[in-house]
Every structure is written in C-alpha cells, then in structure tokens.
Coordinates of C-alpha atoms in Angstrom, one line a residue:
M1 CA 58.9 75.1 -203.8
V2 CA 60.6 78.4 -204.5
V3 CA 59.5 80.5 -207.3
G4 CA 62.1 82.1 -209.7
F5 CA 63.4 85.6 -210.1
N6 CA 64.7 87.5 -213.0
V7 CA 68.2 88.4 -211.8
I8 CA 70.1 91.0 -213.7
M9 CA 73.8 90.7 -212.9
Y10 CA 76.1 93.7 -213.1
S11 CA 79.2 92.0 -211.7
G12 CA 80.3 89.0 -209.7
N13 CA 80.8 85.3 -210.2
K14 CA 77.9 83.3 -211.7
L15 CA 78.6 80.2 -209.6
S16 CA 78.8 82.2 -206.4
I17 CA 75.5 83.8 -207.1
L18 CA 73.9 80.5 -207.8
V19 CA 75.2 79.0 -204.5
L20 CA 74.0 82.0 -202.5
F21 CA 70.6 81.9 -204.2
I22 CA 70.1 78.2 -203.4
S23 CA 71.5 78.5 -199.8
L24 CA 69.2 81.4 -199.0
A25 CA 66.3 79.5 -200.5
A26 CA 67.0 76.5 -198.3
K27 CA 67.4 78.7 -195.2
V28 CA 64.2 80.6 -195.7
S29 CA 62.3 77.4 -196.6
S30 CA 63.5 75.6 -193.4
Q31 CA 62.6 78.6 -191.2
Q32 CA 59.1 79.0 -192.5
G33 CA 58.3 75.3 -193.1
R34 CA 56.0 76.2 -196.0
I35 CA 56.0 77.1 -199.6
I36 CA 57.4 80.6 -199.9
P37 CA 55.5 83.1 -202.0
S38 CA 57.4 85.3 -204.4
S39 CA 57.0 88.4 -202.2
D40 CA 58.4 86.7 -199.1
F41 CA 61.4 85.2 -200.9
F42 CA 62.1 88.6 -202.5
A43 CA 62.0 90.3 -199.1
A44 CA 64.3 87.7 -197.5
F45 CA 66.8 87.9 -200.3
S46 CA 66.8 91.7 -200.3
S47 CA 67.5 91.8 -196.5
N48 CA 70.7 90.0 -197.1
F49 CA 71.8 92.6 -199.6
P50 CA 70.5 95.9 -198.2
Q51 CA 72.6 98.1 -200.5
N52 CA 71.6 96.1 -203.5
R53 CA 74.8 97.2 -205.3
F54 CA 75.2 94.2 -207.5
F55 CA 71.8 92.9 -208.2
N56 CA 68.4 94.0 -209.3
F57 CA 65.5 91.7 -208.6
E58 CA 62.2 91.5 -210.4
P59 CA 59.6 89.0 -209.2
I60 CA 58.1 86.9 -212.0
T61 CA 55.1 84.7 -212.0
F62 CA 55.8 81.0 -211.6
R63 CA 54.5 78.9 -214.5
P64 CA 54.7 75.1 -214.9
F65 CA 57.6 73.8 -217.0
P66 CA 56.8 74.3 -220.6
S67 CA 56.9 71.4 -223.1
F68 CA 60.2 70.8 -224.8
G69 CA 60.6 72.8 -227.9
R70 CA 58.4 75.7 -226.8
R71 CA 59.3 78.8 -224.9
A72 CA 57.4 79.8 -221.8
S73 CA 55.3 82.9 -222.1
P74 CA 56.8 85.8 -220.1
A75 CA 54.9 87.4 -217.2
P76 CA 52.7 90.3 -218.0
G77 CA 54.6 93.6 -218.3
I78 CA 57.9 91.8 -219.1
P79 CA 59.0 92.1 -222.7
A80 CA 59.4 88.8 -224.5
T81 CA 62.9 87.5 -225.3
R82 CA 64.0 88.6 -228.7
A83 CA 63.8 85.7 -231.1
R84 CA 67.0 84.6 -232.8
P85 CA 67.2 85.5 -236.4
T86 CA 66.3 82.6 -238.7
Q87 CA 68.9 83.6 -241.3
R88 CA 71.9 81.3 -241.2
R89 CA 75.0 83.1 -240.1
C90 CA 78.1 83.0 -242.2
S91 CA 81.1 81.2 -240.5
R92 CA 84.7 82.4 -240.7
H93 CA 85.5 79.3 -242.8
Q94 CA 82.8 80.3 -245.3
Q95 CA 84.0 83.9 -245.3
R96 CA 87.6 82.8 -246.1
R97 CA 86.4 80.6 -248.9
G98 CA 84.2 83.4 -250.3
L99 CA 80.9 81.4 -250.0
C100 CA 78.9 84.0 -248.0
G101 CA 75.9 85.3 -249.8
R102 CA 76.4 83.0 -252.8
T103 CA 73.7 80.8 -254.3
L104 CA 73.6 77.1 -253.7
A105 CA 74.8 76.4 -257.2
A106 CA 77.7 78.8 -256.8
A107 CA 78.7 77.4 -253.4
A108 CA 78.9 73.9 -254.9
T109 CA 81.8 75.0 -257.2
P110 CA 84.9 73.0 -256.2
P111 CA 87.2 75.0 -254.0
P112 CA 90.6 76.2 -255.4
F113 CA 92.5 73.2 -254.0
R114 CA 90.3 70.7 -255.8
Q115 CA 90.4 72.7 -259.0
R116 CA 94.2 72.7 -258.9
Q117 CA 94.2 69.0 -258.1
S118 CA 91.9 68.3 -261.1
E119 CA 94.2 70.4 -263.3
N120 CA 97.2 68.5 -262.0
V121 CA 95.6 65.2 -262.9
E122 CA 94.7 66.3 -266.4
Q123 CA 98.2 67.7 -267.0
L124 CA 99.8 64.4 -265.9
R125 CA 97.2 62.3 -267.8
N126 CA 98.2 64.0 -271.1
A127 CA 101.9 63.3 -270.4
I128 CA 101.0 59.7 -269.6
K129 CA 99.2 59.2 -272.9
V130 CA 102.3 60.3 -274.8
F131 CA 104.4 58.0 -272.6
I132 CA 102.3 54.9 -273.3
N133 CA 101.6 55.6 -277.0
N134 CA 105.3 55.9 -277.6
D135 CA 105.7 52.2 -276.4
H136 CA 102.6 50.0 -276.1
E137 CA 104.7 47.3 -274.6
M138 CA 104.4 49.4 -271.4
I139 CA 100.7 48.5 -271.1
P140 CA 101.1 45.0 -269.6
N141 CA 104.0 46.1 -267.6
L142 CA 102.0 49.0 -266.0
L143 CA 99.2 46.6 -265.1
Q144 CA 101.5 44.2 -263.5
L145 CA 103.3 47.0 -261.6
V146 CA 100.1 48.6 -260.2
F147 CA 99.0 45.1 -259.0
H148 CA 102.3 44.4 -257.3
T149 CA 102.4 47.9 -255.6
C150 CA 98.9 47.4 -254.4
I151 CA 99.6 44.1 -252.6
G152 CA 99.7 45.2 -249.0
G153 CA 98.4 48.7 -249.9
C154 CA 99.0 50.9 -253.0
D155 CA 102.1 52.7 -251.7
G156 CA 103.9 53.1 -255.0
C157 CA 106.9 50.9 -254.0
I158 CA 108.2 47.4 -254.8
N159 CA 110.8 45.2 -253.2
E160 CA 113.2 44.6 -256.1
E161 CA 114.8 41.7 -254.3
E162 CA 111.5 39.8 -254.3
P163 CA 111.6 37.2 -257.1
A164 CA 108.0 38.0 -258.1
N165 CA 109.2 41.5 -259.0
R166 CA 112.2 40.4 -261.1
G167 CA 110.5 41.4 -264.3
L168 CA 109.4 44.8 -263.0
R169 CA 112.7 46.4 -262.2
G170 CA 113.1 48.1 -265.6
T171 CA 109.4 49.3 -265.7
Y172 CA 109.6 50.7 -262.2
A173 CA 112.8 52.6 -263.0
A174 CA 111.2 54.0 -266.1
V175 CA 108.0 55.1 -264.2
R176 CA 110.0 56.8 -261.5
Q177 CA 112.1 58.6 -264.2
F178 CA 108.8 59.8 -265.8
W179 CA 107.3 60.8 -262.5
E180 CA 110.2 62.9 -261.1
P181 CA 109.6 66.0 -263.3
H182 CA 105.9 65.8 -262.3
A183 CA 106.5 65.1 -258.6
S184 CA 104.8 68.4 -257.6
L185 CA 101.5 67.2 -259.3
L186 CA 100.9 63.8 -257.7
T187 CA 102.6 61.3 -255.4
L188 CA 104.4 58.4 -256.9
A189 CA 101.8 56.0 -255.6
D190 CA 99.0 58.1 -257.2
T191 CA 101.0 58.4 -260.5
I192 CA 101.4 54.6 -260.8
V193 CA 97.6 54.1 -260.4
L194 CA 96.9 56.9 -262.9
M195 CA 99.3 55.4 -265.4
A196 CA 97.7 52.0 -265.0
S197 CA 94.2 53.6 -265.5
E198 CA 95.3 55.2 -268.7
A199 CA 96.9 51.9 -269.9
I200 CA 93.6 50.2 -269.4
K201 CA 91.8 52.9 -271.3
I202 CA 94.2 52.9 -274.2
S203 CA 94.4 49.1 -274.4
M204 CA 90.6 48.5 -274.3
E205 CA 90.0 51.2 -276.9
M206 CA 92.5 49.5 -279.2
E207 CA 89.9 46.7 -279.7
E208 CA 88.1 47.0 -283.0
G209 CA 84.7 48.5 -282.6
S210 CA 85.4 49.5 -279.0
E211 CA 83.6 52.5 -277.4
T212 CA 85.2 55.2 -275.3
V213 CA 86.3 53.7 -272.0
N214 CA 86.1 55.6 -268.7
V215 CA 88.3 54.6 -265.8
P216 CA 87.7 57.1 -262.9
F217 CA 90.7 58.3 -260.9
T218 CA 90.8 59.3 -257.2
S219 CA 94.0 60.7 -255.7
G220 CA 95.1 60.6 -252.1
R221 CA 97.6 57.7 -251.8
R222 CA 100.9 58.0 -249.9
T223 CA 104.2 56.8 -251.2
C224 CA 106.3 54.6 -249.0
Q225 CA 108.9 56.4 -246.9
D226 CA 111.9 55.3 -248.9
P227 CA 111.3 53.7 -252.4
D228 CA 115.0 53.0 -252.8
N229 CA 115.2 50.9 -249.7
Y230 CA 111.9 49.0 -249.7
H231 CA 112.2 45.6 -248.2
R232 CA 108.7 44.8 -247.2
E233 CA 108.0 41.0 -247.5
L234 CA 104.7 40.3 -249.1
V235 CA 102.9 37.3 -250.5
F236 CA 102.1 37.4 -254.2
P237 CA 100.0 35.1 -256.3
H238 CA 102.0 32.4 -258.1
G239 CA 101.2 30.4 -261.2
D240 CA 101.7 27.1 -259.3
K241 CA 98.8 27.8 -257.1
T242 CA 95.3 26.6 -258.0
D243 CA 93.3 29.3 -256.2
D244 CA 94.6 32.8 -256.8
V245 CA 90.9 33.9 -256.6
A246 CA 90.9 33.3 -252.8
Q247 CA 93.9 35.5 -252.3
L248 CA 92.5 38.3 -254.4
V249 CA 89.2 38.2 -252.4
A250 CA 91.1 38.4 -249.1
E251 CA 93.7 41.0 -250.2
F252 CA 91.4 43.5 -251.9
G253 CA 88.0 42.7 -250.5
L254 CA 86.7 41.6 -253.9
S255 CA 83.8 39.3 -254.5
R256 CA 84.7 36.0 -256.2
K257 CA 83.1 37.2 -259.4
Q258 CA 85.2 40.4 -259.3
A259 CA 88.4 38.4 -258.6
I260 CA 87.6 36.3 -261.7
A261 CA 87.1 39.5 -263.7
L262 CA 90.4 41.0 -262.4
L263 CA 92.4 38.0 -263.6
G264 CA 91.3 39.0 -267.1
A265 CA 94.3 41.3 -267.0
H266 CA 96.2 38.2 -268.2
S267 CA 94.7 39.1 -271.6
V268 CA 97.8 41.4 -272.1
G269 CA 101.4 40.5 -271.8
R270 CA 103.2 37.1 -271.7
C271 CA 105.3 35.0 -269.4
R272 CA 109.1 34.9 -269.8
L273 CA 111.4 32.2 -268.5
E274 CA 114.0 34.7 -267.3
N275 CA 111.4 36.5 -265.1
S276 CA 108.9 34.0 -263.8
G277 CA 110.2 30.6 -265.0
F278 CA 107.1 30.2 -267.2
A279 CA 106.9 30.8 -271.0
G280 CA 104.2 31.8 -273.4
R281 CA 101.2 34.1 -273.8
W282 CA 97.6 33.7 -272.6
D283 CA 95.9 34.8 -275.9
N284 CA 96.7 36.2 -279.3
T285 CA 96.0 39.8 -278.5
E286 CA 98.9 40.6 -276.2
L287 CA 98.5 44.4 -276.2
I288 CA 94.7 44.5 -276.2
L289 CA 92.8 44.2 -273.0
D290 CA 89.7 42.2 -273.9
N291 CA 87.8 39.0 -273.1
H292 CA 90.0 36.9 -275.4
Y293 CA 91.7 35.5 -272.3
Y294 CA 88.4 33.8 -271.4
K295 CA 87.8 32.7 -275.0
S296 CA 91.2 31.2 -275.1
L297 CA 90.7 29.4 -271.8
V298 CA 87.3 28.0 -272.8
G299 CA 87.9 27.3 -276.5
T300 CA 91.3 25.5 -276.3
D301 CA 92.4 22.0 -275.3
W302 CA 95.2 22.2 -272.8
K303 CA 97.9 19.6 -271.9
S304 CA 100.0 19.3 -268.8
T305 CA 103.6 20.4 -269.5
L306 CA 106.8 20.9 -267.5
V307 CA 108.9 24.0 -268.4
S308 CA 112.2 24.4 -266.6
G309 CA 110.9 22.2 -263.8
Q310 CA 107.7 24.2 -263.4
H311 CA 104.3 23.0 -264.4
Q312 CA 102.1 24.9 -266.9
W313 CA 99.4 24.1 -269.5
N314 CA 100.2 24.4 -273.2
A315 CA 97.9 24.4 -276.1
T316 CA 97.8 21.0 -277.7
E317 CA 98.6 22.4 -281.2
S318 CA 102.3 22.3 -281.7
D319 CA 102.4 25.7 -283.5
D320 CA 100.4 27.4 -280.8
S321 CA 102.5 29.3 -278.2
R322 CA 99.6 30.0 -275.9
M323 CA 99.7 28.7 -272.4
M324 CA 97.9 28.8 -269.1
L325 CA 99.1 28.7 -265.5
N326 CA 97.6 26.4 -262.9
S327 CA 95.8 29.4 -261.4
D328 CA 94.3 30.2 -264.9
L329 CA 93.0 26.7 -265.7
A330 CA 91.7 26.3 -262.2
L331 CA 89.1 29.0 -263.1
L332 CA 87.6 26.5 -265.6
K333 CA 88.6 23.1 -264.4
D334 CA 88.7 21.3 -261.1
F335 CA 92.0 19.5 -260.4
T336 CA 94.7 19.1 -257.7
M337 CA 98.5 19.2 -257.8
A338 CA 100.8 16.6 -256.2
N339 CA 104.5 16.4 -256.9
N340 CA 104.2 19.0 -259.6
Q341 CA 101.7 16.8 -261.5
P342 CA 98.0 17.5 -262.0
S343 CA 95.3 15.1 -261.1
C344 CA 94.2 15.2 -264.8
S345 CA 96.8 15.5 -267.6
N346 CA 94.5 17.0 -270.2
S347 CA 91.8 19.7 -269.8
K348 CA 89.3 17.5 -271.5
S349 CA 89.6 14.9 -268.8
C350 CA 89.1 17.5 -266.0
R351 CA 85.7 18.2 -264.7
D352 CA 84.4 21.8 -264.6
S353 CA 85.1 23.9 -261.6
S354 CA 82.5 25.9 -259.6
D355 CA 83.7 29.1 -261.4
A356 CA 83.4 27.7 -264.9
S357 CA 80.0 29.1 -265.5
Q358 CA 81.2 32.7 -264.8
V359 CA 84.3 32.1 -267.0
K360 CA 82.0 31.1 -269.9
I361 CA 79.8 34.1 -269.4
Y362 CA 82.8 36.4 -269.8
A363 CA 83.9 34.4 -272.8
R364 CA 80.6 35.2 -274.5
N365 CA 80.0 38.7 -273.2
G366 CA 83.0 41.0 -273.5
E367 CA 81.0 44.1 -272.4
E368 CA 80.0 42.5 -269.1
W369 CA 83.5 41.5 -268.4
R370 CA 84.8 45.0 -269.2
R371 CA 82.4 46.6 -266.8
D372 CA 83.2 44.1 -264.0
F373 CA 86.9 44.4 -264.6
I374 CA 86.9 48.2 -264.2
Q375 CA 84.9 47.9 -261.0
A376 CA 87.3 45.3 -259.6
F377 CA 90.3 47.4 -260.6
L378 CA 88.9 50.5 -258.9
K379 CA 88.1 48.5 -255.8
M380 CA 91.7 47.3 -255.7
V381 CA 93.4 50.6 -256.2
N382 CA 91.0 52.7 -254.0
K383 CA 91.2 50.4 -251.0
G384 CA 92.0 52.5 -248.0
L385 CA 91.1 55.9 -249.6

C-alpha cells in the first residue's frame, strides 16, 4: 500500500500528474516488493524530479478511511481545511429577482410576472362580468362553448362545420370579438375558460338565497394554431346515446359521480330544433345553474316521444314544455334503445339505473351538487395544465 502525499501544484496537467504518481508508485512497489514507507516513496518521487520546479511534496500520516459524512483529521502540524461557510449563498437568479437578504415572508411575494398575470385576470374578469350581465342568455351558451372547446383539450377552438357545433357559431364569434381588444392579457383558450367560470358564478348566485360562489381560475392554455381553419374531427356526446357518463369519464378523467354532477349543466339553456334536432328545456330555471335539473328528472313522469325523427322524453303534462334526452333519463332509469324506440315507453315502467341513487342525492341536496359540479368543471378545464 502506498501512503498519500499532500501535493501542491503550481502548473501542469492534473491528469498527467495523477498518471505519473500512480506509475511511479507501481514501479517503486514492484522493485521493493514490500509496503513502501512514506519516506521511501518521497525519496523515490523526488529523484525523478530533481529540480522540483513544479511540485512541492509534504509527507502526511496515513490514516484509515474515515466514515462517510466525517472529515479525516489532518496530520499534526498541518492546518485543518477551512470549513465552508454555513450561510446559504445568494444565486444570480435570486439576485436578479431581488430576493437576497430578504425574509422568508418577503421572498414568498409573487414575482412581477405573476403579479401582472393576476392583474390581467382581474381586469378581464371585470370586463366579462359586464359582458354577461348585459345578456344573461350568454350563460348557457358559454357553458356549452367551453365544454365543446375542451373535448380533445381546451384549445379555444371549434370546428364550425361539425353538426354538434351548429348552435355555437354566433356565440363563438361574439366571444372572439370580445377577446380581441384583450388579446394581450390572456390567450383565447384561457379567456373562454374564464368566461365560463364567471358565467357559472353569476348564474349560481342568481338562485334565491345563494351564497357567494368561488370558481378558481388557472391560466396557461394554448390556443390552436389557426382558429379560422380548425377542422379537427372530435366525438361529442349526443342525446341519442344512453351513457354520456362513460364518455365524460374517459375524456376528462372524471369519476362517475363527477360526470353525473357535470351533466347538471343542463339546468341552464334549452334544445332547439334548428340546432340539435331536439326541442324543449330541462327545467323551469333556464338561466339559473342549480339542482333543479335533478329535481325535474326525479319528480316528473316522462313519456317516449319522437320529434323530427329523433327520440326524446317529454313531460306527460300537455302544457309542460320540459323534456329529457336519452342520456339524461339514463341517469335515472335503465333502458335500451332499438330502432329509435326505448325498451320502456314511460319512465314509470322503467326500473332504476345504477346511478339513480346519486341523482336522487343531488335532487335533495343542492349544496352537495354545487360543490361536486365546480370540482368536476375544474378537472375538465384544467386537464393538461
């Protein structure tokens, strides 16, 4: 075994020095055939560098390898290595941000960019409130728009040639016209989500006795490359289907309970023949986002009806214009469709579905539904952020 030396290098290549050191150690060890004391190795090494121009050697005492995490004590007469200061150094990034020497509370202050972003959101939010309050009919349209732009990712764009988007063309044009003067504040994709969030808040707070509603907003969505030429083919839920819940679960990563809650958006708006081929409203509070959708679903007798060749469920009372799509009634009742006809022609003759218990809970407890709906909505619009 060769003992170590404290080598002070004035010039030269570190790798070359190491190779010479090891080579010389091997040469001397093979010649002597024994463990080389410090003094012998020092003499042998010095003889190879008689002028000693580049190195200064100081023998040190060999000690066993120290345990990890502890420094070996230096040999007597050799000063100990100066300990590194325990004070944390200030990085260049911290210097540029002005965080050096500040307290923890001060350092937690949002950086300028986030402050500006927050100010942008508040500025746009105020403009959106005016926009919606000038025309509450925009509430259901904005909810449908955000849902359709989030199918396949919330990119702020719709394929206007898609039949499912037929009724959204005017809304989309109005939203883009609103957004253009504010384009420097948020992307179009972010703006649509923010507008829908405000629509939810305004609509829920319109319910009598409602408390203040909070719908958190997070920015960061990218708008599609060319909104004017967006031809992406996507699969949208359709009223003819009997299990929209499964598609919502797969598309947005929702639980089945969250998907049932999200369908409560049908509490606002109505179906129009010229847009979807269906006709009627889901409940009697078309502009208020509440749990009346579930109350209407549970508390009404529904009969099978054909409208313009498409099947829907109408309230049995002749003066009642409420209706339900197959996907709506399938939340409460278990039935199948064949040749555009249901396996039961009246909701009373259909047995309850596996989701009926949750529908009845939401019909009884509007506060629970409201909480679950907002959580489901946020999960939908924040997917991918």
